[in-house]
Amino acid sequence: MTEFSEWFHNILEEAEIIDTRYPIKGMHVWLPQGFKIRKHTLNILKEILDEDHEEVLFPLLIPEDELAKEAIHVKGFESEVYWVTHGGLTELNKKFALRPTSETAMYPMFSLWVRSHTDLPMKFYQVVNTFRYETKHTRPLIRVREITTFTEAHTVHATREEADMQVKRAIEIYETFFHELGIPYTISKRPEWDKFPGADYTMAFDTLLPDGKTLQIATVHNLGQTFAKTFNITYEALEGEHEYAYQTCYGLSDRVIASIIGIHGDEAGLCLSPAVAPYQMVIVPIIFKKGGEEVLDFCRKLEEKLKGEGFRVHFDDRDIRAGKKYYEWEMRGVPLRLEVGPRDIANKKVVTVRRDNGEKEFMDFNPETFIEDITSLMEKINIDMNKKAWKSFEDEIRTVESIEEVKKTMDELGGIISFDWCGDESCGKDLEETAGVDVLGIQSESEDGKVCMNCGKPAKHVALMAKTY
Ligand code: PR8
């Protein structure tokens, strides 16, 4: 693949995902194709969240004093906040922030809603746009200033144990979601210096883009009682006393779409799984001088039949060369192409060509079994794409035992490095500086007798590091 970032920019444009020419840095326009991928992706997530969360919608603006209430939180975000200072020509006496995230919008309301232990747990989510004045290099879908697909969940619980359990549940939710999309990931506990501002701890999902750098694609935060104390979220316990609640929040963004595009794509362009593809199949008629009408008629009926079964199908009957159509639909990532020519009709066959591996099959066109066969082929494509992505991801995780090896591995291969670590902040930061990497976080406990790869002290954790976006 040509240089990833160039490929990525080109494909966003060619496949009409987003238009990056909007005249504000870090803010883009979703085009119909991109919007459909976004919609199908969100639908998968919403279906999972809807099982035990309620969807809500909070205002975009946050009063200055609410945003400022939680000191650690505001410190983490102050350099990234956009402010509304005027209403028309009138200067506002209280500024409003455009939400960078919605803790300080939601929690004053939670304080009104939570009364008794019987109100708990509360689990809400919303899909909104959030604004962050990012100072690092912005990149479409990856680091934006208007995050348009911010899916944030916020939960309130009676006990610390329940909040911990919710963190586990949120991790499960994202695992299910990323498996459906075929996005491989590591899960780690972020180091203290990289946790969400105001959180007790942060669990993060990272994936790997083809240039060897990791991308944080979702985070789950245990907020403990910090925000509950700041926003006075209390409940009446069984014995009538008032207790502060425990909270969690978790979220993801447009980066999920960036990962779908970046991880599965190839030299020919996008490669989408049937789960998110705007068109899951395209029907291309193969027309010769004779028998053209018969082919077109067959294709129309085929399209109707597949649509009737709920598939997203397009019949490409444009009067251009079939090869040109193949090229175009491959670039747009359509998972399956169905080709129908006069000979196929005579043989009661339909030719299927998979986008993910190019496999061509002469499928029996038996009205009894055809839909079943297509359905299982679609499922197979999803599974194979997931497997392939996981395989190449796992190949990029390497265990390394010396700092020299880290540098060599990073320079030559990139990817993710697993290593034994003492867990000290000073050692971690030193490692980040000397090796030019980020410590992603902790995965598990070290085996007895292991020493820290960087400082040589007894190791506590197996941790991960990588070059990151
Ligand atoms: C929270 N509060 O906000 P988080 N461009 C694209 N994606 C981004 C960007 C950006 N500029 N910044 C962050 N993300 C919590 C949890 C409510 C929900 C993505 O957490 O600040 C990252 O994938 O960690 C990040 O993991 C996710 O948004 C949530 O943001």
Short mmCIF file of N, CA, C and O and ligand atoms in Angstrom, two decimals, residues 77 100-103 132 134 141-145 147 150-154 196 216-219 221 249-255, ligand 1:
data_model
loop_
_atom_site.label_atom_id
_atom_site.label_comp_id
_atom_site.label_asym_id
_atom_site.label_seq_id
_atom_site.Cartn_x
_atom_site.Cartn_y
_atom_site.Cartn_z
N PHE A 77 -9.51 19.64 30.17
CA PHE A 77 -10.15 20.07 28.92
C PHE A 77 -10.01 21.56 28.61
O PHE A 77 -10.35 21.99 27.51
N PRO A 100 -17.22 19.54 25.15
CA PRO A 100 -16.09 18.72 24.66
C PRO A 100 -16.39 17.25 24.95
O PRO A 100 -15.80 16.34 24.40
N THR A 101 -17.32 17.01 25.86
CA THR A 101 -17.85 15.74 26.33
C THR A 101 -18.95 16.18 27.30
O THR A 101 -19.02 17.35 27.63
N SER A 102 -19.83 15.26 27.75
CA SER A 102 -21.03 15.79 28.41
C SER A 102 -21.18 15.55 29.91
O SER A 102 -22.27 15.71 30.44
N GLU A 103 -20.10 15.19 30.59
CA GLU A 103 -20.23 14.97 32.04
C GLU A 103 -20.87 16.19 32.72
O GLU A 103 -21.82 16.07 33.49
N ARG A 132 -13.73 19.77 20.24
CA ARG A 132 -12.46 19.84 20.98
C ARG A 132 -11.46 20.60 20.12
O ARG A 132 -11.18 20.19 19.00
N GLU A 134 -8.49 20.72 19.25
CA GLU A 134 -7.28 19.89 19.29
C GLU A 134 -6.10 20.70 18.78
O GLU A 134 -6.19 21.36 17.74
N LEU A 141 -11.54 12.19 10.46
CA LEU A 141 -12.09 11.06 11.21
C LEU A 141 -11.20 10.60 12.37
O LEU A 141 -11.67 9.93 13.28
N ILE A 142 -9.93 10.94 12.34
CA ILE A 142 -9.01 10.39 13.34
C ILE A 142 -8.77 11.39 14.48
O ILE A 142 -8.88 11.04 15.65
N ARG A 143 -8.43 12.60 14.12
CA ARG A 143 -8.37 13.65 15.15
C ARG A 143 -9.05 14.86 14.58
O ARG A 143 -8.50 15.58 13.76
N VAL A 144 -10.30 15.07 15.01
CA VAL A 144 -11.11 16.15 14.46
C VAL A 144 -11.43 17.15 15.57
O VAL A 144 -11.29 16.84 16.75
N ARG A 145 -11.86 18.31 15.16
CA ARG A 145 -12.25 19.31 16.17
C ARG A 145 -13.77 19.28 16.41
O ARG A 145 -14.21 19.67 17.47
N ILE A 147 -16.23 16.33 16.64
CA ILE A 147 -16.42 14.88 16.60
C ILE A 147 -17.91 14.68 16.33
O ILE A 147 -18.74 15.11 17.12
N PHE A 150 -19.89 11.06 18.28
CA PHE A 150 -19.50 10.84 19.67
C PHE A 150 -20.64 10.07 20.34
O PHE A 150 -21.74 10.58 20.51
N THR A 151 -20.37 8.81 20.66
CA THR A 151 -21.38 7.99 21.30
C THR A 151 -20.95 7.82 22.74
O THR A 151 -19.98 7.12 23.03
N GLU A 152 -21.62 8.53 23.63
CA GLU A 152 -21.18 8.54 25.02
C GLU A 152 -22.24 7.96 25.93
O GLU A 152 -23.41 8.30 25.83
N ALA A 153 -21.79 7.06 26.79
CA ALA A 153 -22.71 6.45 27.76
C ALA A 153 -22.30 6.92 29.15
O ALA A 153 -21.11 7.12 29.42
N HIS A 154 -23.30 7.10 30.02
CA HIS A 154 -23.04 7.56 31.39
C HIS A 154 -23.93 6.75 32.33
O HIS A 154 -25.14 6.67 32.10
N PHE A 196 -8.57 9.52 31.85
CA PHE A 196 -9.54 10.58 31.58
C PHE A 196 -9.55 11.57 32.76
O PHE A 196 -9.57 11.13 33.92
N GLN A 216 -6.51 4.93 19.47
CA GLN A 216 -7.45 4.67 20.58
C GLN A 216 -8.86 4.78 20.02
O GLN A 216 -9.28 5.83 19.56
N ILE A 217 -9.60 3.65 20.08
CA ILE A 217 -10.91 3.65 19.43
C ILE A 217 -12.08 3.64 20.40
O ILE A 217 -13.22 3.82 19.98
N ALA A 218 -11.81 3.42 21.67
CA ALA A 218 -12.89 3.52 22.66
C ALA A 218 -12.26 3.56 24.04
O ALA A 218 -11.17 3.00 24.25
N THR A 219 -12.94 4.23 24.96
CA THR A 219 -12.44 4.26 26.33
C THR A 219 -13.60 4.06 27.30
O THR A 219 -14.73 4.47 27.03
N HIS A 221 -14.36 4.59 31.41
CA HIS A 221 -13.79 5.25 32.59
C HIS A 221 -14.60 4.93 33.84
O HIS A 221 -15.83 5.03 33.82
N CYS A 249 -18.39 6.22 32.73
CA CYS A 249 -18.78 6.71 31.42
C CYS A 249 -17.87 6.06 30.38
O CYS A 249 -16.76 5.63 30.71
N TYR A 250 -18.37 5.95 29.20
CA TYR A 250 -17.58 5.31 28.14
C TYR A 250 -18.03 5.85 26.78
O TYR A 250 -19.19 6.23 26.62
N GLY A 251 -17.09 5.86 25.85
CA GLY A 251 -17.46 6.46 24.58
C GLY A 251 -16.52 6.11 23.46
O GLY A 251 -15.43 5.58 23.66
N LEU A 252 -17.01 6.42 22.27
CA LEU A 252 -16.19 6.24 21.06
C LEU A 252 -16.62 7.27 20.03
O LEU A 252 -17.54 8.05 20.27
N SER A 253 -15.95 7.24 18.89
CA SER A 253 -16.12 8.36 17.96
C SER A 253 -15.97 7.94 16.51
O SER A 253 -15.88 6.76 16.18
N ASP A 254 -15.86 8.94 15.64
CA ASP A 254 -15.61 8.79 14.21
C ASP A 254 -14.41 7.88 13.92
O ASP A 254 -14.26 7.37 12.81
N ARG A 255 -13.56 7.73 14.92
CA ARG A 255 -12.37 6.88 14.73
C ARG A 255 -12.75 5.45 14.37
O ARG A 255 -11.96 4.73 13.76
C1 PR8 B 1 -14.78 10.74 27.15
N1 PR8 B 1 -16.82 11.03 28.34
O1 PR8 B 1 -14.95 11.83 26.63
P1 PR8 B 1 -12.58 10.29 25.86
N2 PR8 B 1 -11.26 13.09 17.24
C2 PR8 B 1 -11.79 11.86 17.09
N3 PR8 B 1 -12.02 11.03 18.11
C3 PR8 B 1 -11.70 11.43 19.35
C4 PR8 B 1 -11.13 12.70 19.59
C5 PR8 B 1 -10.92 13.56 18.47
N4 PR8 B 1 -10.43 14.78 18.60
N5 PR8 B 1 -10.93 12.83 20.93
C6 PR8 B 1 -11.36 11.67 21.50
N6 PR8 B 1 -11.83 10.82 20.55
C7 PR8 B 1 -15.71 10.16 28.16
C8 PR8 B 1 -16.32 8.88 27.69
C9 PR8 B 1 -18.00 10.52 27.70
C10 PR8 B 1 -17.59 9.28 27.03
C11 PR8 B 1 -12.40 9.48 20.76
O2 PR8 B 1 -13.74 9.94 26.87
O3 PR8 B 1 -12.06 11.68 26.03
C12 PR8 B 1 -11.39 8.48 21.28
O4 PR8 B 1 -11.57 7.25 20.62
O5 PR8 B 1 -11.58 9.18 26.04
C13 PR8 B 1 -11.80 8.34 22.74
O6 PR8 B 1 -11.51 7.06 23.24
C14 PR8 B 1 -13.31 8.57 22.68
O7 PR8 B 1 -13.46 9.58 21.69
C15 PR8 B 1 -13.90 9.03 23.99
O8 PR8 B 1 -13.26 10.20 24.45
#
